[in-house]
Amino acid sequence: MAKPLVLIVNGPNLNMLGKRQPEVYGHQTLADIETAAAAHAESLGLDMEFHQSNHEGDLVDWIQGARGRAAGIILNAGAYTHTSVALLDALNAAEVVCVEVHLSNIHQREEFRHHSFVSKAAKGMICGFGSHGYILALDALARLIKES
Ligand code: CA2
């Protein structure tokens, strides 16, 4: 039987992880996060696709494509978190359960990072745990998928 598919979608500048600002975002690269997430998804009996783009429309396309195909989405929309009604609309249209992730604790940072448009369509948000947040999000999604 096919395993449930989880999409992990990452937004702008997250391709720079591990290369700049390690004091804020940690030392792991996005490739390290993908490797750890793939192993954890496998252990939970989930299929996983991992995406990153610096372009808002790419993120919209991946979220739209999840409808009827994926069982869940883990979304770190980067700075688009705080600006993008388009991502919120895509999440609402996709009707796929979403867990929002941020490496940093956005509530300890500048005021403009405190508001998230995507939170309105997310089941919950994990922030402040660095790259481990993706593992926590997979655990949360696996449970939600099993319950549904
Ligand atoms: O904490 C998070 O995961 C964020 O989504 C990261 C975004 C930021 O705009 C959000 O407010 C919170 C920024 C990602 C930029 O990542 C970089 C990594 C290394 C060097 C430069 C940027």
Short mmCIF file of C-alpha atoms and ligand atoms in Angstrom, two decimals:
data_model
loop_
_atom_site.label_atom_id
_atom_site.label_comp_id
_atom_site.label_asym_id
_atom_site.label_seq_id
_atom_site.Cartn_x
_atom_site.Cartn_y
_atom_site.Cartn_z
CA MET A 1 0.00 0.00 0.00
CA ALA A 2 1.24 3.52 -0.82
CA LYS A 3 2.56 5.51 2.11
CA PRO A 4 0.99 8.91 2.90
CA LEU A 5 2.94 11.73 1.26
CA VAL A 6 4.18 14.74 3.21
CA LEU A 7 5.48 17.83 1.42
CA ILE A 8 8.11 19.96 3.14
CA VAL A 9 8.11 23.39 1.53
CA ASN A 10 10.77 25.99 2.29
CA GLY A 11 10.76 29.62 1.27
CA PRO A 12 13.25 32.34 0.40
CA ASN A 13 16.85 32.39 1.62
CA LEU A 14 16.57 29.05 3.42
CA ASN A 15 19.06 27.75 0.80
CA MET A 16 21.61 29.92 2.68
CA LEU A 17 21.29 27.94 5.92
CA GLY A 18 24.60 26.95 7.48
CA LYS A 19 26.45 29.46 5.31
CA ARG A 20 25.48 32.78 7.03
CA GLN A 21 24.01 33.89 10.38
CA PRO A 22 24.58 30.60 12.28
CA GLU A 23 23.91 32.48 15.53
CA VAL A 24 20.29 32.92 14.39
CA TYR A 25 19.60 29.85 12.24
CA GLY A 26 22.16 27.26 13.36
CA HIS A 27 24.98 25.44 11.59
CA GLN A 28 22.96 22.87 9.66
CA THR A 29 22.49 23.31 5.93
CA LEU A 30 19.15 22.78 4.22
CA ALA A 31 20.60 19.57 2.76
CA ASP A 32 21.37 18.37 6.33
CA ILE A 33 17.76 19.14 7.31
CA GLU A 34 16.45 17.26 4.26
CA THR A 35 18.58 14.20 5.09
CA ALA A 36 17.39 14.10 8.71
CA ALA A 37 13.76 14.71 7.72
CA ALA A 38 13.87 11.94 5.08
CA ALA A 39 15.18 9.42 7.62
CA HIS A 40 12.57 10.43 10.17
CA ALA A 41 9.73 10.35 7.63
CA GLU A 42 10.80 6.84 6.63
CA SER A 43 10.75 5.73 10.29
CA LEU A 44 7.20 7.10 10.58
CA GLY A 45 6.03 5.27 7.44
CA LEU A 46 5.66 8.47 5.43
CA ASP A 47 6.81 9.40 1.93
CA MET A 48 8.41 12.83 1.79
CA GLU A 49 9.15 15.46 -0.84
CA PHE A 50 11.41 18.37 0.09
CA HIS A 51 11.30 21.68 -1.78
CA GLN A 52 12.88 25.12 -1.53
CA SER A 53 12.41 28.21 -3.65
CA ASN A 54 13.13 31.91 -3.43
CA HIS A 55 10.04 32.59 -5.58
CA GLU A 56 6.60 32.98 -4.05
CA GLY A 57 4.80 31.48 -7.08
CA ASP A 58 6.79 28.25 -6.81
CA LEU A 59 5.60 27.87 -3.21
CA VAL A 60 2.00 28.52 -4.33
CA ASP A 61 2.37 25.86 -7.07
CA TRP A 62 3.68 23.21 -4.64
CA ILE A 63 0.89 23.94 -2.15
CA GLN A 64 -1.77 23.85 -4.88
CA GLY A 65 -0.33 20.57 -6.16
CA ALA A 66 -0.76 19.00 -2.72
CA ARG A 67 -4.53 18.94 -3.06
CA GLY A 68 -5.72 15.34 -3.42
CA ARG A 69 -2.08 14.15 -3.56
CA ALA A 70 -0.42 14.83 -0.21
CA ALA A 71 -1.61 13.95 3.26
CA GLY A 72 0.15 16.90 4.88
CA ILE A 73 2.38 19.93 4.38
CA ILE A 74 5.20 21.25 6.54
CA LEU A 75 5.74 24.87 5.60
CA ASN A 76 8.57 27.21 6.47
CA ALA A 77 7.63 30.10 4.22
CA GLY A 78 10.59 32.21 5.36
CA ALA A 79 9.93 35.94 5.06
CA TYR A 80 6.78 35.27 2.96
CA THR A 81 5.25 34.07 6.24
CA HIS A 82 4.86 37.72 7.20
CA THR A 83 3.70 39.11 3.85
CA SER A 84 1.91 36.55 1.73
CA VAL A 85 -1.86 36.43 1.39
CA ALA A 86 -1.21 34.28 -1.72
CA LEU A 87 0.26 31.49 0.42
CA LEU A 88 -2.66 31.71 2.84
CA ASP A 89 -5.12 31.44 -0.07
CA ALA A 90 -3.22 28.47 -1.53
CA LEU A 91 -3.26 26.65 1.82
CA ASN A 92 -6.99 27.24 2.21
CA ALA A 93 -7.62 25.98 -1.34
CA ALA A 94 -5.40 22.90 -0.91
CA GLU A 95 -7.43 21.57 2.03
CA VAL A 96 -4.38 19.63 3.26
CA VAL A 97 -3.36 19.74 6.92
CA CYS A 98 -0.39 22.08 7.40
CA VAL A 99 2.16 22.44 10.19
CA GLU A 100 4.03 25.76 10.12
CA VAL A 101 7.71 25.65 11.11
CA HIS A 102 10.28 28.32 11.90
CA LEU A 103 13.84 27.70 12.95
CA SER A 104 13.97 30.82 15.09
CA ASN A 105 11.48 31.94 17.72
CA ILE A 106 9.78 34.61 15.62
CA HIS A 107 8.14 36.10 18.74
CA GLN A 108 11.53 36.96 20.25
CA ARG A 109 12.53 38.83 17.12
CA GLU A 110 11.50 42.06 15.38
CA GLU A 111 7.84 43.08 15.64
CA PHE A 112 7.29 42.54 11.88
CA ARG A 113 8.06 38.82 12.32
CA HIS A 114 5.39 38.34 15.00
CA HIS A 115 2.52 38.14 12.54
CA SER A 116 2.12 35.13 10.26
CA PHE A 117 -0.40 35.06 7.43
CA VAL A 118 0.03 31.30 7.01
CA SER A 119 -0.80 30.57 10.67
CA LYS A 120 -4.44 31.24 9.89
CA ALA A 121 -4.49 28.09 7.73
CA ALA A 122 -2.08 25.97 9.80
CA LYS A 123 -3.09 23.35 12.34
CA GLY A 124 -0.23 24.55 14.54
CA MET A 125 3.16 26.21 14.55
CA ILE A 126 6.56 25.06 15.82
CA CYS A 127 9.18 27.75 16.24
CA GLY A 128 12.42 28.28 18.12
CA PHE A 129 13.79 24.72 18.05
CA GLY A 130 16.10 25.16 15.09
CA SER A 131 16.26 22.30 12.61
CA HIS A 132 14.70 19.94 15.17
CA GLY A 133 11.44 21.77 14.46
CA TYR A 134 11.10 19.81 11.20
CA ILE A 135 11.34 16.52 13.12
CA LEU A 136 8.76 17.72 15.64
CA ALA A 137 6.50 18.76 12.75
CA LEU A 138 6.79 15.32 11.13
CA ASP A 139 5.80 13.70 14.45
CA ALA A 140 2.78 16.02 14.72
CA LEU A 141 1.73 15.36 11.11
CA ALA A 142 2.16 11.59 11.41
CA ARG A 143 -0.22 11.58 14.36
CA LEU A 144 -2.76 13.82 12.60
CA ILE A 145 -2.65 11.66 9.46
CA LYS A 146 -3.12 8.47 11.50
CA GLU A 147 -6.10 10.01 13.32
CA SER A 148 -7.80 11.21 10.11
O1 CA2 B 1 13.00 31.23 11.59
C1 CA2 B 1 12.64 30.90 10.46
O2 CA2 B 1 12.65 29.74 10.06
C2 CA2 B 1 12.23 31.99 9.46
O3 CA2 B 1 11.16 31.48 8.67
C3 CA2 B 1 13.44 32.25 8.61
C4 CA2 B 1 13.26 33.41 7.63
C5 CA2 B 1 12.74 34.65 8.34
O4 CA2 B 1 12.46 35.67 7.38
C6 CA2 B 1 11.49 34.36 9.13
O5 CA2 B 1 11.09 35.54 9.80
C7 CA2 B 1 11.74 33.26 10.14
C8 CA2 B 1 14.59 33.78 6.96
C9 CA2 B 1 15.33 32.64 6.38
C10 CA2 B 1 16.66 33.18 5.97
O6 CA2 B 1 17.62 32.20 6.22
C11 CA2 B 1 18.94 32.57 6.16
C12 CA2 B 1 19.85 31.63 6.53
C13 CA2 B 1 21.18 31.94 6.51
C14 CA2 B 1 21.61 33.18 6.09
C15 CA2 B 1 20.69 34.13 5.70
C16 CA2 B 1 19.34 33.82 5.72
#
